[in-house]
PDB file of C-alpha atoms in Angstrom:
ATOM      1  CA  MET A  20     -19.909  -8.279  -7.287  1.00 77.00           C
ATOM      2  CA  SER A  21     -21.181  -8.191  -4.074  1.00 89.00           C
ATOM      3  CA  ASN A  22     -19.104  -7.405  -0.940  1.00 91.00           C
ATOM      4  CA  SER A  23     -18.895 -11.172   0.375  1.00 93.00           C
ATOM      5  CA  GLN A  24     -17.729 -12.517  -3.066  1.00 93.00           C
ATOM      6  CA  THR A  25     -15.820  -8.897  -3.835  1.00 93.00           C
ATOM      7  CA  ILE A  26     -13.723 -10.935  -0.218  1.00 91.00           C
ATOM      8  CA  ARG A  27     -13.602 -13.409  -1.537  1.00 90.00           C
ATOM      9  CA  SER A  28     -12.006 -13.688  -4.420  1.00 91.00           C
ATOM     10  CA  ARG A  29      -9.427 -11.015  -4.027  1.00 92.00           C
ATOM     11  CA  GLN A  30      -6.057 -12.824  -4.266  1.00 91.00           C
ATOM     12  CA  THR A  31      -2.494 -11.271  -3.606  1.00 92.00           C
ATOM     13  CA  ILE A  32      -1.155 -11.047  -7.482  1.00 94.00           C
ATOM     14  CA  LYS A  33       2.081  -9.217  -8.380  1.00 95.00           C
ATOM     15  CA  LEU A  34       3.953  -9.509 -11.650  1.00 97.00           C
ATOM     16  CA  LYS A  35       6.663  -9.184 -12.510  1.00 97.00           C
ATOM     17  CA  ALA A  36       8.476  -7.952 -16.319  1.00 97.00           C
ATOM     18  CA  ASP A  37      12.120  -7.619 -17.555  1.00 96.00           C
ATOM     19  CA  GLU A  38      13.726  -4.479 -16.399  1.00 94.00           C
ATOM     20  CA  ASN A  39      14.871  -4.283 -19.230  1.00 94.00           C
ATOM     21  CA  ASP A  40      11.770  -4.389 -21.099  1.00 96.00           C
ATOM     22  CA  PRO A  41       8.674  -2.953 -19.122  1.00 97.00           C
ATOM     23  CA  LEU A  42       5.729  -3.111 -20.128  1.00 97.00           C
ATOM     24  CA  PRO A  43       4.143  -0.210 -22.176  1.00 96.00           C
ATOM     25  CA  VAL A  44       3.323   2.637 -19.946  1.00 97.00           C
ATOM     26  CA  ASN A  45       0.040   3.156 -19.192  1.00 96.00           C
ATOM     27  CA  THR A  46      -1.431   6.331 -20.496  1.00 94.00           C
ATOM     28  CA  SER A  47      -5.547   6.400 -20.158  1.00 95.00           C
ATOM     29  CA  ALA A  48      -6.942   9.431 -18.673  1.00 96.00           C
ATOM     30  CA  ALA A  49     -10.014   6.943 -17.411  1.00 97.00           C
ATOM     31  CA  PHE A  50      -7.367   4.567 -15.785  1.00 97.00           C
ATOM     32  CA  ARG A  51      -5.099   7.263 -13.853  1.00 97.00           C
ATOM     33  CA  LYS A  52      -9.707   9.151 -12.523  1.00 98.00           C
ATOM     34  CA  GLU A  53      -9.813   5.753 -12.039  1.00 98.00           C
ATOM     35  CA  VAL A  54      -7.129   4.770  -9.387  1.00 98.00           C
ATOM     36  CA  GLU A  55      -8.232   8.751  -7.649  1.00 98.00           C
ATOM     37  CA  GLU A  56     -11.663   6.660  -7.280  1.00 98.00           C
ATOM     38  CA  LEU A  57      -9.721   3.833  -6.095  1.00 98.00           C
ATOM     39  CA  ILE A  58      -8.069   5.645  -3.501  1.00 98.00           C
ATOM     40  CA  GLU A  59     -10.895   7.615  -2.140  1.00 98.00           C
ATOM     41  CA  LEU A  60     -12.269   4.516  -1.314  1.00 98.00           C
ATOM     42  CA  ALA A  61      -9.738   3.769   0.640  1.00 98.00           C
ATOM     43  CA  GLY A  62     -10.689   6.740   2.948  1.00 98.00           C
ATOM     44  CA  LYS A  63     -13.535   5.342   3.825  1.00 98.00           C
ATOM     45  CA  ALA A  64     -11.962   3.349   6.046  1.00 98.00           C
ATOM     46  CA  PRO A  65     -13.305   4.115   9.595  1.00 98.00           C
ATOM     47  CA  PHE A  66     -10.020   5.808  11.969  1.00 98.00           C
ATOM     48  CA  HIS A  67     -10.595   6.628  15.584  1.00 97.00           C
ATOM     49  CA  TYR A  68      -8.151   9.685  16.602  1.00 97.00           C
ATOM     50  CA  THR A  69      -7.352  12.883  13.989  1.00 97.00           C
ATOM     51  CA  CYS A  70      -3.761  12.921  13.308  1.00 95.00           C
ATOM     52  CA  ASP A  71      -1.604  15.107  15.202  1.00 92.00           C
ATOM     53  CA  GLU A  72      -2.370  19.363  15.007  1.00 92.00           C
ATOM     54  CA  PHE A  73       0.763  18.963  13.158  1.00 89.00           C
ATOM     55  CA  TYR A  74       0.059  17.292  10.228  1.00 92.00           C
ATOM     56  CA  GLN A  75      -2.840  18.813   9.731  1.00 92.00           C
ATOM     57  CA  THR A  76      -2.074  22.757   9.552  1.00 86.00           C
ATOM     58  CA  GLU A  77       1.697  22.600   8.902  1.00 73.00           C
ATOM     59  CA  ASN A  78       1.462  20.357   5.445  1.00 76.00           C
ATOM     60  CA  LYS A  79       0.427  20.234   1.534  1.00 85.00           C
ATOM     61  CA  LEU A  80      -1.458  17.637   2.224  1.00 91.00           C
ATOM     62  CA  ALA A  81      -3.719  18.715   5.744  1.00 92.00           C
ATOM     63  CA  GLY A  82      -6.823  16.112   6.341  1.00 95.00           C
ATOM     64  CA  LYS A  83      -7.003  15.358   9.516  1.00 96.00           C
ATOM     65  CA  GLU A  84      -6.839  10.932   8.861  1.00 97.00           C
ATOM     66  CA  PRO A  85      -3.505   9.516   9.662  1.00 98.00           C
ATOM     67  CA  TRP A  86      -2.951   8.105   6.491  1.00 98.00           C
ATOM     68  CA  ARG A  87      -1.403   9.746   3.566  1.00 98.00           C
ATOM     69  CA  PHE A  88      -2.095   8.493   0.278  1.00 98.00           C
ATOM     70  CA  HIS A  89       0.319   8.980  -2.688  1.00 98.00           C
ATOM     71  CA  ALA A  90       0.584   7.195  -6.390  1.00 98.00           C
ATOM     72  CA  LEU A  91       2.690   7.057  -9.498  1.00 98.00           C
ATOM     73  CA  ASP A  92       1.110   6.605 -12.620  1.00 98.00           C
ATOM     74  CA  SER A  93       3.066   4.141 -14.959  1.00 97.00           C
ATOM     75  CA  SER A  94       5.655   6.476 -15.963  1.00 98.00           C
ATOM     76  CA  SER A  95       6.549   7.361 -12.886  1.00 98.00           C
ATOM     77  CA  CYS A  96       6.902   3.852 -11.675  1.00 98.00           C
ATOM     78  CA  ARG A  97       8.852   3.209 -15.110  1.00 97.00           C
ATOM     79  CA  GLU A  98      11.367   7.006 -14.088  1.00 96.00           C
ATOM     80  CA  LEU A  99      11.816   4.921 -10.895  1.00 96.00           C
ATOM     81  CA  LEU A 100      13.035   1.638 -11.702  1.00 95.00           C
ATOM     82  CA  GLY A 101      15.751   3.797 -13.762  1.00 93.00           C
ATOM     83  CA  VAL A 102      16.541   5.586  -9.985  1.00 92.00           C
ATOM     84  CA  LEU A 103      17.274   1.729  -8.911  1.00 92.00           C
ATOM     85  CA  LYS A 104      18.393   0.093 -11.866  1.00 87.00           C
ATOM     86  CA  THR A 105      21.453   3.037 -11.048  1.00 84.00           C
ATOM     87  CA  GLY A 106      22.036   2.469  -7.554  1.00 68.00           C
ATOM     88  CA  THR A 107      24.185   0.876  -4.727  1.00 60.00           C
ATOM     89  CA  ALA A 108      21.210  -1.345  -3.449  1.00 56.00           C
ATOM     90  CA  VAL A 109      20.214  -2.460  -7.378  1.00 54.00           C
ATOM     91  CA  LYS A 110      20.704  -6.106  -5.731  1.00 60.00           C
ATOM     92  CA  SER A 111      18.325  -6.152  -3.437  1.00 66.00           C
ATOM     93  CA  SER A 112      15.755  -4.133  -5.466  1.00 87.00           C
ATOM     94  CA  GLU A 113      15.469  -6.932  -7.861  1.00 91.00           C
ATOM     95  CA  GLY A 114      11.883  -8.398  -7.422  1.00 93.00           C
ATOM     96  CA  ILE A 115      10.722  -4.073  -6.935  1.00 95.00           C
ATOM     97  CA  ARG A 116      11.894  -3.497  -9.509  1.00 95.00           C
ATOM     98  CA  GLN A 117       9.953  -5.837 -11.933  1.00 96.00           C
ATOM     99  CA  MET A 118       7.042  -4.675 -10.514  1.00 97.00           C
ATOM    100  CA  LEU A 119       7.965  -1.795 -11.125  1.00 97.00           C
ATOM    101  CA  ALA A 120       8.383  -2.492 -15.004  1.00 97.00           C
ATOM    102  CA  ALA A 121       4.791  -4.000 -14.997  1.00 98.00           C
ATOM    103  CA  ALA A 122       2.968  -1.695 -12.765  1.00 98.00           C
ATOM    104  CA  ASP A 123       0.101   0.733 -13.991  1.00 98.00           C
ATOM    105  CA  ALA A 124      -0.043   2.402 -11.068  1.00 98.00           C
ATOM    106  CA  LEU A 125       1.928   1.685  -7.820  1.00 98.00           C
ATOM    107  CA  ILE A 126       0.467   3.419  -4.234  1.00 98.00           C
ATOM    108  CA  LEU A 127       2.236   4.330  -1.511  1.00 98.00           C
ATOM    109  CA  ALA A 128      -0.268   4.491   2.145  1.00 98.00           C
ATOM    110  CA  THR A 129       1.558   5.844   5.541  1.00 98.00           C
ATOM    111  CA  TRP A 130       0.672   6.595   8.209  1.00 97.00           C
ATOM    112  CA  LEU A 131       1.485   9.582  10.549  1.00 96.00           C
ATOM    113  CA  PRO A 132       2.548   8.514  14.285  1.00 95.00           C
ATOM    114  CA  GLU A 133       2.426  10.494  17.209  1.00 93.00           C
ATOM    115  CA  ARG A 134       4.460  13.677  17.344  1.00 87.00           C
ATOM    116  CA  SER A 135       6.952  13.031  19.802  1.00 77.00           C
ATOM    117  CA  SER A 136      10.099  15.145  21.259  1.00 67.00           C
ATOM    118  CA  SER A 137      12.328  12.044  21.085  1.00 65.00           C
ATOM    119  CA  GLN A 138      14.599  11.426  18.203  1.00 58.00           C
ATOM    120  CA  SER A 139      15.921   8.118  19.684  1.00 60.00           C
ATOM    121  CA  ARG A 140      12.563   6.080  18.272  1.00 69.00           C
ATOM    122  CA  LYS A 141      10.748   6.333  15.246  1.00 79.00           C
ATOM    123  CA  PHE A 142       7.720   5.730  16.991  1.00 85.00           C
ATOM    124  CA  TYR A 143       6.394   4.833  20.622  1.00 84.00           C
ATOM    125  CA  PRO A 144       3.731   2.410  20.180  1.00 86.00           C
ATOM    126  CA  ASN A 145       0.906   3.194  22.055  1.00 92.00           C
ATOM    127  CA  VAL A 146      -2.402   3.403  21.582  1.00 95.00           C
ATOM    128  CA  LYS A 147      -2.421   6.486  19.651  1.00 95.00           C
ATOM    129  CA  ASN A 148      -0.495   5.121  17.144  1.00 95.00           C
ATOM    130  CA  MET A 149      -1.441   1.698  16.716  1.00 96.00           C
ATOM    131  CA  GLU A 150      -5.305   2.863  16.240  1.00 97.00           C
ATOM    132  CA  HIS A 151      -3.550   5.275  12.982  1.00 98.00           C
ATOM    133  CA  ILE A 152      -1.717   1.619  12.286  1.00 98.00           C
ATOM    134  CA  ALA A 153      -5.489  -0.014  12.373  1.00 98.00           C
ATOM    135  CA  ALA A 154      -6.810   2.800  10.582  1.00 98.00           C
ATOM    136  CA  THR A 155      -4.196   3.214   7.281  1.00 98.00           C
ATOM    137  CA  GLY A 156      -4.844  -0.674   6.997  1.00 98.00           C
ATOM    138  CA  ALA A 157      -8.247  -1.224   6.568  1.00 98.00           C
ATOM    139  CA  ALA A 158      -7.708   1.943   4.154  1.00 98.00           C
ATOM    140  CA  ILE A 159      -5.245  -0.649   2.103  1.00 98.00           C
ATOM    141  CA  GLN A 160      -7.655  -3.106   2.362  1.00 98.00           C
ATOM    142  CA  ASN A 161     -10.573  -0.938   1.437  1.00 98.00           C
ATOM    143  CA  LEU A 162      -8.289  -0.111  -1.155  1.00 98.00           C
ATOM    144  CA  LEU A 163      -7.032  -3.711  -2.486  1.00 98.00           C
ATOM    145  CA  LEU A 164     -11.329  -4.985  -2.759  1.00 98.00           C
ATOM    146  CA  ALA A 165     -12.073  -1.258  -4.489  1.00 97.00           C
ATOM    147  CA  ALA A 166      -9.413  -2.397  -7.440  1.00 98.00           C
ATOM    148  CA  THR A 167     -11.064  -6.153  -7.045  1.00 97.00           C
ATOM    149  CA  GLU A 168     -14.101  -6.213  -7.367  1.00 96.00           C
ATOM    150  CA  ARG A 169     -13.354  -3.281 -10.847  1.00 96.00           C
ATOM    151  CA  GLY A 170     -10.903  -6.590 -12.085  1.00 96.00           C
ATOM    152  CA  ILE A 171      -7.890  -4.982 -11.621  1.00 97.00           C
ATOM    153  CA  THR A 172      -5.180  -6.640 -10.471  1.00 97.00           C
ATOM    154  CA  ASN A 173      -3.122  -5.423  -6.786  1.00 97.00           C
ATOM    155  CA  TYR A 174      -0.858  -6.448  -4.462  1.00 97.00           C
ATOM    156  CA  TRP A 175       0.198  -5.379  -1.141  1.00 97.00           C
ATOM    157  CA  SER A 176       3.354  -5.147  -0.791  1.00 96.00           C
ATOM    158  CA  SER A 177       5.185  -3.797   2.263  1.00 94.00           C
ATOM    159  CA  GLY A 178       7.536  -1.279   0.679  1.00 94.00           C
ATOM    160  CA  GLY A 179      11.135  -2.613   0.685  1.00 93.00           C
ATOM    161  CA  ILE A 180      13.719  -0.110  -0.819  1.00 93.00           C
ATOM    162  CA  ILE A 181      10.778   2.662  -1.157  1.00 95.00           C
ATOM    163  CA  ARG A 182      10.734   2.314   2.531  1.00 94.00           C
ATOM    164  CA  ARG A 183      14.371   3.971   2.415  1.00 92.00           C
ATOM    165  CA  ALA A 184      14.045   7.705   3.554  1.00 92.00           C
ATOM    166  CA  GLN A 185      16.541   9.215   0.353  1.00 92.00           C
ATOM    167  CA  VAL A 186      13.975   6.975  -1.984  1.00 94.00           C
ATOM    168  CA  LEU A 187      10.768   9.082  -0.339  1.00 95.00           C
ATOM    169  CA  GLU A 188      13.115  12.036  -0.447  1.00 95.00           C
ATOM    170  CA  MET A 189      12.689  12.573  -3.990  1.00 94.00           C
ATOM    171  CA  LEU A 190       9.741  10.959  -4.389  1.00 96.00           C
ATOM    172  CA  GLY A 191       8.477  14.188  -2.367  1.00 95.00           C
ATOM    173  CA  ILE A 192       6.920  12.208   0.861  1.00 95.00           C
ATOM    174  CA  PRO A 193       7.469  14.349   4.231  1.00 93.00           C
ATOM    175  CA  ALA A 194       9.885  11.988   6.137  1.00 90.00           C
ATOM    176  CA  HIS A 195       7.611  11.862   9.424  1.00 91.00           C
ATOM    177  CA  GLU A 196       5.388   9.391   7.656  1.00 94.00           C
ATOM    178  CA  ILE A 197       5.710   5.861   7.846  1.00 96.00           C
ATOM    179  CA  LEU A 198       5.241   3.460   4.854  1.00 97.00           C
ATOM    180  CA  LEU A 199       2.745   1.522   5.608  1.00 98.00           C
ATOM    181  CA  GLY A 200       1.412   0.119   2.466  1.00 97.00           C
ATOM    182  CA  ALA A 201       2.791   0.414  -1.579  1.00 98.00           C
ATOM    183  CA  VAL A 202       0.235  -0.598  -3.944  1.00 98.00           C
ATOM    184  CA  PHE A 203       1.133  -1.892  -6.983  1.00 98.00           C
ATOM    185  CA  LEU A 204      -1.841  -1.860  -9.400  1.00 98.00           C
ATOM    186  CA  PHE A 205      -1.204  -4.896 -12.594  1.00 98.00           C
ATOM    187  CA  PRO A 206      -2.845  -5.219 -16.136  1.00 97.00           C
ATOM    188  CA  ASP A 207      -4.318  -8.295 -16.873  1.00 95.00           C
ATOM    189  CA  PRO A 208      -2.028 -10.276 -16.533  1.00 94.00           C
ATOM    190  CA  ASP A 209      -3.639 -13.029 -19.489  1.00 93.00           C
ATOM    191  CA  SER A 210      -2.482 -10.331 -21.594  1.00 93.00           C
ATOM    192  CA  VAL A 211       0.871  -8.825 -20.898  1.00 95.00           C
ATOM    193  CA  LYS A 212       4.428 -10.543 -20.727  1.00 93.00           C
ATOM    194  CA  ALA A 213       5.327 -10.623 -17.367  1.00 94.00           C
ATOM    195  CA  ASP A 214       5.747 -12.981 -14.792  1.00 95.00           C
ATOM    196  CA  LYS A 215       2.035 -14.101 -12.360  1.00 95.00           C
ATOM    197  CA  ILE A 216       3.261 -14.646  -8.945  1.00 94.00           C
ATOM    198  CA  HIS A 217       0.830 -15.764  -6.448  1.00 92.00           C
ATOM    199  CA  GLY A 218       1.197 -14.308  -2.470  1.00 85.00           C
ATOM    200  CA  LYS A 219       3.358 -16.825  -0.623  1.00 84.00           C
ATOM    201  CA  ASN A 220       0.763 -17.519   1.947  1.00 86.00           C
ATOM    202  CA  ARG A 221      -1.448 -18.105   0.259  1.00 81.00           C
ATOM    203  CA  GLU A 222      -1.987 -22.514   0.499  1.00 84.00           C
ATOM    204  CA  PHE A 223      -1.898 -21.173   5.265  1.00 89.00           C
ATOM    205  CA  ARG A 224      -4.626 -20.041   4.982  1.00 89.00           C
ATOM    206  CA  SER A 225      -6.876 -22.347   7.763  1.00 92.00           C
ATOM    207  CA  SER A 226     -10.535 -22.918   8.503  1.00 93.00           C
ATOM    208  CA  LYS A 227     -12.059 -20.217  11.101  1.00 93.00           C
ATOM    209  CA  ASP A 228     -12.115 -22.535  13.745  1.00 94.00           C
ATOM    210  CA  LYS A 229      -8.153 -22.407  13.908  1.00 94.00           C
ATOM    211  CA  TRP A 230      -8.423 -19.505  14.653  1.00 94.00           C
ATOM    212  CA  MET A 231     -11.491 -18.167  15.992  1.00 96.00           C
ATOM    213  CA  ASN A 232     -13.660 -19.368  18.536  1.00 95.00           C
ATOM    214  CA  TRP A 233     -16.383 -17.730  21.488  1.00 96.00           C
ATOM    215  CA  VAL A 234     -15.981 -16.812  24.333  1.00 96.00           C
ATOM    216  CA  LYS A 235     -17.757 -16.562  27.150  1.00 97.00           C
ATOM    217  CA  VAL A 236     -17.605 -13.812  30.991  1.00 97.00           C
ATOM    218  CA  GLU A 237     -15.910 -16.921  33.823  1.00 93.00           C
TER     219      GLU A 237
END
């Protein structure tokens, strides 16, 4: 597909499987490599500012980019499902658990806020942090489009219960990283037993004249 075709064909689709009877684990080495290729393409997104020096020197993932990507294969997704099933917030995590029961992979995209001596807030709403969020969002969109081009069903979730500190800690994700997107990669919906659900805002898309205009200097 051309870039335009890929953008137009991208859809928000999630699969939900029975958490007590999850889909088979995807053990394909080729698929694992493909996930890494998708993340590499995600990292081609532009970023205006490099991340704080602390993140470049004091951590295992020491890139200058303002984002970090953490991948779970389907086996790890099922393990996380098992943990969430026995937790105290079972009801609130039902949708996430059903997606974990169906996913071939889950990619957690986080962003790195500017360091501050203040402990009263996670980050300040300044220009640099706004740029870091925008850059990470662009990287996630790259990931979605790359997956779409390859025919991989994908869904960008805010993460729900996965955003909780204890869950991120369990996955080895540092407390200073902020989750921006939990991207689920699913098998072909027509080949598995799972509910296929389109994004809830799909029907509200409007023509560009509703959200675009040309401006003049007055």
